[in-house]
CSV table of C-alpha atoms in Angstrom, one decimal:
chain,number,residue,atom,x,y,z
A,1,UNK,CA,-9.3,15.7,0.8
A,2,UNK,CA,-9.3,11.7,1.0
A,3,UNK,CA,-6.8,9.7,-0.6
A,4,UNK,CA,-6.1,6.1,-0.8
A,5,UNK,CA,-2.8,4.1,-0.8
A,6,UNK,CA,-4.0,0.4,0.6
A,7,UNK,CA,-5.2,-0.6,-3.0
A,8,UNK,CA,-5.2,1.2,-6.1
A,9,UNK,CA,-4.7,5.2,-5.4
A,10,UNK,CA,-7.5,6.9,-5.0
A,11,UNK,CA,-7.6,10.7,-3.9
A,12,UNK,CA,-10.3,13.2,-4.2
A,13,UNK,CA,-11.3,16.2,-3.5
A,14,UNK,CA,-15.3,17.6,-3.0
A,15,UNK,CA,-15.7,13.7,-5.3
A,16,UNK,CA,-13.3,14.3,-7.8
A,17,UNK,CA,-10.4,12.6,-8.8
A,18,UNK,CA,-7.3,14.5,-8.5
A,19,UNK,CA,-5.7,11.0,-9.7
A,20,UNK,CA,-3.2,11.6,-13.2
A,21,UNK,CA,-3.4,9.3,-16.0
A,22,UNK,CA,0.8,9.4,-16.4
A,23,UNK,CA,3.3,7.3,-14.1
A,24,UNK,CA,5.3,9.7,-12.7
A,25,UNK,CA,3.1,12.7,-11.3
A,26,UNK,CA,1.4,9.5,-9.9
A,27,UNK,CA,4.5,8.5,-7.6
A,28,UNK,CA,4.7,12.4,-7.0
A,29,UNK,CA,1.0,11.6,-5.1
A,30,UNK,CA,1.7,8.7,-3.5
A,31,UNK,CA,4.8,9.6,-2.2
A,32,UNK,CA,3.5,13.3,-0.9
A,33,UNK,CA,0.5,11.0,0.8
A,34,UNK,CA,2.5,9.1,2.6
A,35,UNK,CA,3.6,12.2,4.6
A,36,UNK,CA,1.4,14.3,4.8
A,37,UNK,CA,2.0,17.8,7.0
A,38,UNK,CA,6.2,16.5,6.3
A,39,UNK,CA,8.2,18.8,3.4
A,40,UNK,CA,9.3,16.4,0.5
A,41,UNK,CA,13.0,17.1,-0.5
A,42,UNK,CA,12.9,17.3,-4.0
A,43,UNK,CA,16.1,15.2,-4.2
A,44,UNK,CA,13.9,12.2,-3.1
A,45,UNK,CA,11.1,13.0,-5.4
A,46,UNK,CA,13.8,13.1,-8.0
A,47,UNK,CA,15.1,9.5,-6.9
A,48,UNK,CA,11.4,8.2,-6.7
A,49,UNK,CA,10.9,9.5,-10.1
A,50,UNK,CA,14.1,8.8,-11.7
A,51,UNK,CA,16.2,6.7,-10.1
A,52,UNK,CA,20.4,7.7,-9.9
A,53,UNK,CA,20.1,8.5,-13.5
A,54,UNK,CA,18.6,11.7,-13.4
A,55,UNK,CA,17.9,13.8,-16.5
A,56,UNK,CA,19.5,17.0,-17.0
A,57,UNK,CA,16.1,18.9,-17.2
A,58,UNK,CA,15.2,16.8,-14.2
A,59,UNK,CA,14.4,20.3,-11.8
A,60,UNK,CA,11.6,21.9,-14.9
A,61,UNK,CA,9.8,18.4,-15.7
A,62,UNK,CA,9.2,18.3,-11.9
A,63,UNK,CA,8.2,21.2,-11.3
A,64,UNK,CA,5.7,20.6,-14.4
A,65,UNK,CA,4.6,17.5,-12.8
A,66,UNK,CA,3.8,19.6,-9.6
A,67,UNK,CA,2.0,21.8,-11.6
A,68,UNK,CA,-0.2,19.4,-13.1
A,69,UNK,CA,-1.1,18.4,-9.9
A,70,UNK,CA,-2.2,21.6,-9.2
A,71,UNK,CA,-4.0,22.5,-11.9
A,72,UNK,CA,-5.9,18.5,-11.6
A,73,UNK,CA,-6.6,20.3,-7.6
A,74,UNK,CA,-7.9,23.7,-8.4
A,75,UNK,CA,-10.3,22.0,-10.7
A,76,UNK,CA,-11.5,19.3,-8.0
A,77,UNK,CA,-11.4,22.5,-5.9
A,78,UNK,CA,-13.7,25.2,-7.4
A,79,UNK,CA,-13.0,28.3,-9.6
A,80,UNK,CA,-12.8,30.3,-6.0
A,81,UNK,CA,-9.6,28.2,-5.2
A,82,UNK,CA,-6.2,29.5,-7.0
A,83,UNK,CA,-5.1,31.2,-3.6
A,84,UNK,CA,-6.0,27.9,-1.8
A,85,UNK,CA,-4.3,25.1,-4.0
A,86,UNK,CA,-0.3,26.8,-3.4
A,87,UNK,CA,-2.4,26.3,-0.1
A,88,UNK,CA,-2.8,22.8,-0.4
A,89,UNK,CA,0.3,21.3,-2.4
A,90,UNK,CA,2.5,23.8,-0.6
A,91,UNK,CA,6.2,25.0,-1.7
A,92,UNK,CA,8.7,25.1,0.6
A,93,UNK,CA,12.3,25.6,0.8
A,94,UNK,CA,13.7,22.3,-0.7
A,95,UNK,CA,10.7,20.2,-1.2
A,96,UNK,CA,6.6,20.8,-1.0
A,97,UNK,CA,4.2,18.7,1.0
A,98,UNK,CA,0.5,18.5,1.0
A,99,UNK,CA,-0.9,19.9,3.5
A,100,UNK,CA,-3.6,18.4,4.8
A,101,UNK,CA,-4.5,16.1,8.1
A,102,UNK,CA,-3.6,13.0,8.2
A,103,UNK,CA,-6.9,11.1,8.8
A,104,UNK,CA,-7.0,12.3,5.5
A,105,UNK,CA,-4.9,9.6,4.5
A,106,UNK,CA,-5.6,5.5,5.1
A,107,UNK,CA,-2.7,4.4,5.6
A,108,UNK,CA,-2.2,6.5,9.1
A,109,UNK,CA,-6.6,5.4,9.9
A,110,UNK,CA,-4.6,1.8,9.5
A,111,UNK,CA,-2.2,2.8,11.3
A,112,UNK,CA,-3.9,4.5,14.0
A,113,UNK,CA,-6.7,1.2,14.2
A,114,UNK,CA,-3.9,-1.4,14.6
A,115,UNK,CA,-1.6,0.3,17.4
A,116,UNK,CA,-5.2,0.5,19.2
A,117,UNK,CA,-5.8,-2.7,18.3
A,118,UNK,CA,-2.2,-4.0,20.2
A,119,UNK,CA,-3.0,-1.7,23.3
A,120,UNK,CA,-6.1,-3.6,23.6
A,121,UNK,CA,-4.5,-7.1,23.3
A,122,UNK,CA,-2.2,-6.3,25.9
A,123,UNK,CA,-4.9,-4.8,28.2
A,124,UNK,CA,-7.0,-8.7,27.8
A,125,UNK,CA,-9.5,-7.0,26.2
A,126,UNK,CA,-9.2,-9.8,23.3
A,127,UNK,CA,-12.9,-9.4,21.5
A,128,UNK,CA,-12.2,-5.8,21.4
A,129,UNK,CA,-8.6,-6.2,19.9
A,130,UNK,CA,-9.6,-8.8,16.9
A,131,UNK,CA,-13.0,-6.3,15.9
A,132,UNK,CA,-10.4,-3.2,16.0
A,133,UNK,CA,-7.7,-5.3,14.1
A,134,UNK,CA,-10.4,-6.4,11.9
A,135,UNK,CA,-11.6,-3.1,11.4
A,136,UNK,CA,-8.1,-1.8,10.0
A,137,UNK,CA,-7.5,-5.0,7.3
A,138,UNK,CA,-11.3,-3.8,6.1
A,139,UNK,CA,-9.4,-0.8,5.0
A,140,UNK,CA,-7.7,-2.8,2.4
A,141,UNK,CA,-7.9,-3.0,-1.3
A,142,UNK,CA,-5.7,-5.2,-2.9
A,143,UNK,CA,-2.0,-4.6,-2.8
A,144,UNK,CA,-1.0,-1.0,-2.0
A,145,UNK,CA,-0.1,1.2,-4.4
A,146,UNK,CA,-1.1,-2.1,-7.0
A,147,UNK,CA,-2.0,0.4,-10.0
A,148,UNK,CA,1.5,3.1,-9.2
A,149,UNK,CA,4.6,2.0,-10.8
A,150,UNK,CA,6.9,2.5,-7.6
A,151,UNK,CA,10.6,3.7,-7.6
A,152,UNK,CA,13.0,2.9,-4.9
A,153,UNK,CA,11.7,5.0,-2.4
A,154,UNK,CA,7.8,4.3,-3.0
A,155,UNK,CA,8.8,0.8,-3.1
A,156,UNK,CA,10.3,0.6,0.7
A,157,UNK,CA,7.0,2.2,1.8
A,158,UNK,CA,4.8,-0.9,0.1
A,159,UNK,CA,7.3,-3.7,1.6
A,160,UNK,CA,6.8,-2.3,4.9
A,161,UNK,CA,2.7,-2.0,4.9
A,162,UNK,CA,2.7,-5.6,3.1
A,163,UNK,CA,4.6,-6.8,6.2
A,164,UNK,CA,2.4,-4.9,8.2
A,165,UNK,CA,-0.8,-6.2,6.4
A,166,UNK,CA,0.8,-9.5,7.5
A,167,UNK,CA,1.7,-8.7,10.9
A,168,UNK,CA,-1.7,-7.8,11.4
A,169,UNK,CA,-3.5,-10.5,10.3
A,170,UNK,CA,-1.5,-12.7,12.6
A,171,UNK,CA,-2.3,-10.4,15.2
A,172,UNK,CA,-6.0,-10.9,14.8
A,173,UNK,CA,-5.8,-14.7,14.7
A,174,UNK,CA,-4.5,-14.7,17.8
A,175,UNK,CA,-6.8,-12.5,19.1
A,176,UNK,CA,-9.5,-15.1,17.9
A,177,UNK,CA,-7.8,-17.8,19.3
A,178,UNK,CA,-7.6,-15.8,22.6
A,179,UNK,CA,-11.6,-15.7,22.6
A,180,UNK,CA,-12.8,-19.5,21.6
A,181,UNK,CA,-13.0,-18.9,17.7
A,182,UNK,CA,-10.7,-22.1,16.7
A,183,UNK,CA,-12.7,-24.0,14.0
A,184,UNK,CA,-13.3,-20.4,12.2
A,185,UNK,CA,-9.9,-19.8,11.5
A,186,UNK,CA,-9.2,-22.8,9.9
A,187,UNK,CA,-10.4,-22.2,6.4
A,188,UNK,CA,-8.4,-18.9,6.7
A,189,UNK,CA,-5.2,-20.4,8.3
A,190,UNK,CA,-5.2,-23.5,5.8
A,191,UNK,CA,-4.9,-20.7,2.6
A,192,UNK,CA,-2.6,-18.6,4.7
A,193,UNK,CA,-0.4,-21.4,5.1
A,194,UNK,CA,-0.4,-22.2,1.2
A,195,UNK,CA,0.4,-18.9,0.4
A,196,UNK,CA,3.2,-18.4,3.0
A,197,UNK,CA,4.5,-21.8,3.1
A,198,UNK,CA,7.4,-21.5,5.0
A,199,UNK,CA,6.1,-18.7,7.8
A,200,UNK,CA,6.4,-20.6,11.2
A,201,UNK,CA,4.0,-18.2,13.0
A,202,UNK,CA,1.0,-18.8,11.2
A,203,UNK,CA,1.5,-22.5,11.3
A,204,UNK,CA,2.3,-22.4,14.9
A,205,UNK,CA,-1.7,-20.9,14.6
A,206,UNK,CA,-2.6,-23.3,12.6
A,207,UNK,CA,-1.1,-26.2,14.9
A,208,UNK,CA,-3.6,-24.4,18.3
A,209,UNK,CA,-6.4,-24.2,16.1
A,210,UNK,CA,-6.8,-28.3,15.2
A,211,UNK,CA,-5.9,-29.0,18.2
A,212,UNK,CA,-8.4,-27.1,19.8
A,213,UNK,CA,-10.6,-28.2,17.8
A,214,UNK,CA,-10.0,-32.1,18.3
A,215,UNK,CA,-7.6,-32.4,15.5
A,216,UNK,CA,-4.4,-33.3,17.4
A,217,UNK,CA,-3.2,-35.5,14.4
A,218,UNK,CA,-4.2,-32.6,11.6
A,219,UNK,CA,-2.3,-30.2,14.0
A,220,UNK,CA,1.1,-32.4,14.2
A,221,UNK,CA,1.3,-33.3,10.7
A,222,UNK,CA,1.2,-29.3,9.6
A,223,UNK,CA,4.8,-29.8,11.6
A,224,UNK,CA,6.1,-32.8,9.8
A,225,UNK,CA,5.0,-31.0,6.4
A,226,UNK,CA,6.6,-27.8,7.5
A,227,UNK,CA,10.1,-28.9,9.4
A,228,UNK,CA,9.9,-31.6,5.9
A,229,UNK,CA,9.9,-27.7,4.2
A,230,UNK,CA,12.5,-26.2,6.2
A,231,UNK,CA,15.1,-29.2,6.2
A,232,UNK,CA,14.2,-29.6,2.7
A,233,UNK,CA,14.4,-25.5,1.1
A,234,UNK,CA,16.6,-23.7,3.5
A,235,UNK,CA,18.6,-26.8,5.2
A,236,UNK,CA,17.2,-25.2,8.5
A,237,UNK,CA,15.3,-26.6,11.8
A,238,UNK,CA,12.1,-25.4,13.4
A,239,UNK,CA,12.5,-22.8,15.7
A,240,UNK,CA,12.9,-23.8,19.7
A,241,UNK,CA,9.4,-22.2,19.4
A,242,UNK,CA,7.8,-24.4,17.6
A,243,UNK,CA,9.7,-27.4,18.8
A,244,UNK,CA,8.3,-27.1,22.0
A,245,UNK,CA,5.0,-26.1,20.7
A,246,UNK,CA,5.2,-29.2,19.3
A,247,UNK,CA,6.2,-31.7,22.0
A,248,UNK,CA,3.8,-29.7,23.6
A,249,UNK,CA,1.1,-31.3,21.8
A,250,UNK,CA,2.6,-34.6,21.0
A,251,UNK,CA,2.2,-34.8,25.8
A,252,UNK,CA,-1.4,-33.3,25.6
A,253,UNK,CA,0.3,-30.7,27.9
A,254,UNK,CA,-2.7,-29.4,29.8
A,255,UNK,CA,-1.6,-26.0,28.9
A,256,UNK,CA,-3.0,-26.0,25.3
A,257,UNK,CA,-6.4,-25.6,26.2
A,258,UNK,CA,-5.3,-22.3,28.2
A,259,UNK,CA,-7.6,-19.3,25.9
A,260,UNK,CA,-6.0,-16.6,27.5
A,261,UNK,CA,-4.0,-15.5,30.7
A,262,UNK,CA,-1.4,-13.6,32.2
A,263,UNK,CA,0.8,-14.1,29.1
A,264,UNK,CA,-0.3,-11.0,26.7
A,265,UNK,CA,2.0,-12.9,23.6
A,266,UNK,CA,1.0,-14.1,20.7
A,267,UNK,CA,0.4,-17.9,19.1
A,268,UNK,CA,4.0,-18.5,18.4
A,269,UNK,CA,5.4,-17.5,21.4
A,270,UNK,CA,3.2,-19.7,23.3
A,271,UNK,CA,6.5,-21.6,24.8
A,272,UNK,CA,9.0,-19.5,24.2
A,273,UNK,CA,12.1,-19.4,26.3
């Protein structure tokens, strides 16, 4: 079985899709996919598909949805697999689980790549880190579960994943900056700043990329526009890290030209206290 949640929901067995068309069974399959090999309690499944307003027939209806999923799974597995179906989508005391390897679900492979990328970055292997981060980000095919109506449980997972995606983009850019790819990053960073107009980390990366590309004045203008936006929208000044980065650019601090060094932090923390 291969399941994808980093984009539209996809779940194939022997090349045959087992994704239901109805909304609530799609939610159940999605939630089980996030925790392969772990029992998902019945109350959690019910909360996901009905919230706190449970129908009187909730248990019977949930069992019907599980039966529908098993039927689709059995069709994909073939006529010799009636018993195997209940081993894959198994009933346990108090809940259900998908008995499949974690690697069968794209989100778990994504997280493994991100972890490997961070280890490489911490060890000073910037090129390898950038490559691993890029491979992880390449697994995305749109917003997580973009075609699934998510309830309160899946909503948390989707928000967590979207935040992880943005952090991974930042980390990949950090690694690319350390390998000297300043000019190549400018178009991407311009787009990211437009999408995240108050994100200090992305703005700090754009400032450094511009500065190292010989565009000091433009780098300072990025700071000026961000500061104006933060003051007008939130009533706050930029963080101390960003203020020190700005000051370093004004004084042409030689440390700004260093591509790599003993400090393995992010670009945003280049001038952390």
